[in-house]
């Protein structure tokens, strides 16, 4: 299960 923090980090990588 992905945590909100993990999702935020993933979004950061994709937006970077």
Tab-separated table of C-alpha atoms in Angstrom:
chain	number	residue	atom	x	y	z
A	1	UNK	CA	0.000	0.000	0.000
A	2	UNK	CA	1.384	3.372	-1.008
A	3	UNK	CA	1.476	6.085	1.606
A	4	UNK	CA	0.628	9.743	0.883
A	5	UNK	CA	4.310	10.572	1.300
A	6	UNK	CA	5.317	7.937	-1.248
A	7	UNK	CA	2.760	9.288	-3.695
A	8	UNK	CA	4.126	12.792	-3.152
A	9	UNK	CA	7.676	11.610	-3.815
A	10	UNK	CA	6.556	9.783	-6.945
A	11	UNK	CA	4.759	12.879	-8.206
A	12	UNK	CA	7.898	14.918	-7.539
A	13	UNK	CA	10.001	12.535	-9.630
A	14	UNK	CA	7.503	12.619	-12.493
A	15	UNK	CA	7.227	16.421	-12.374
A	16	UNK	CA	10.982	16.872	-12.136
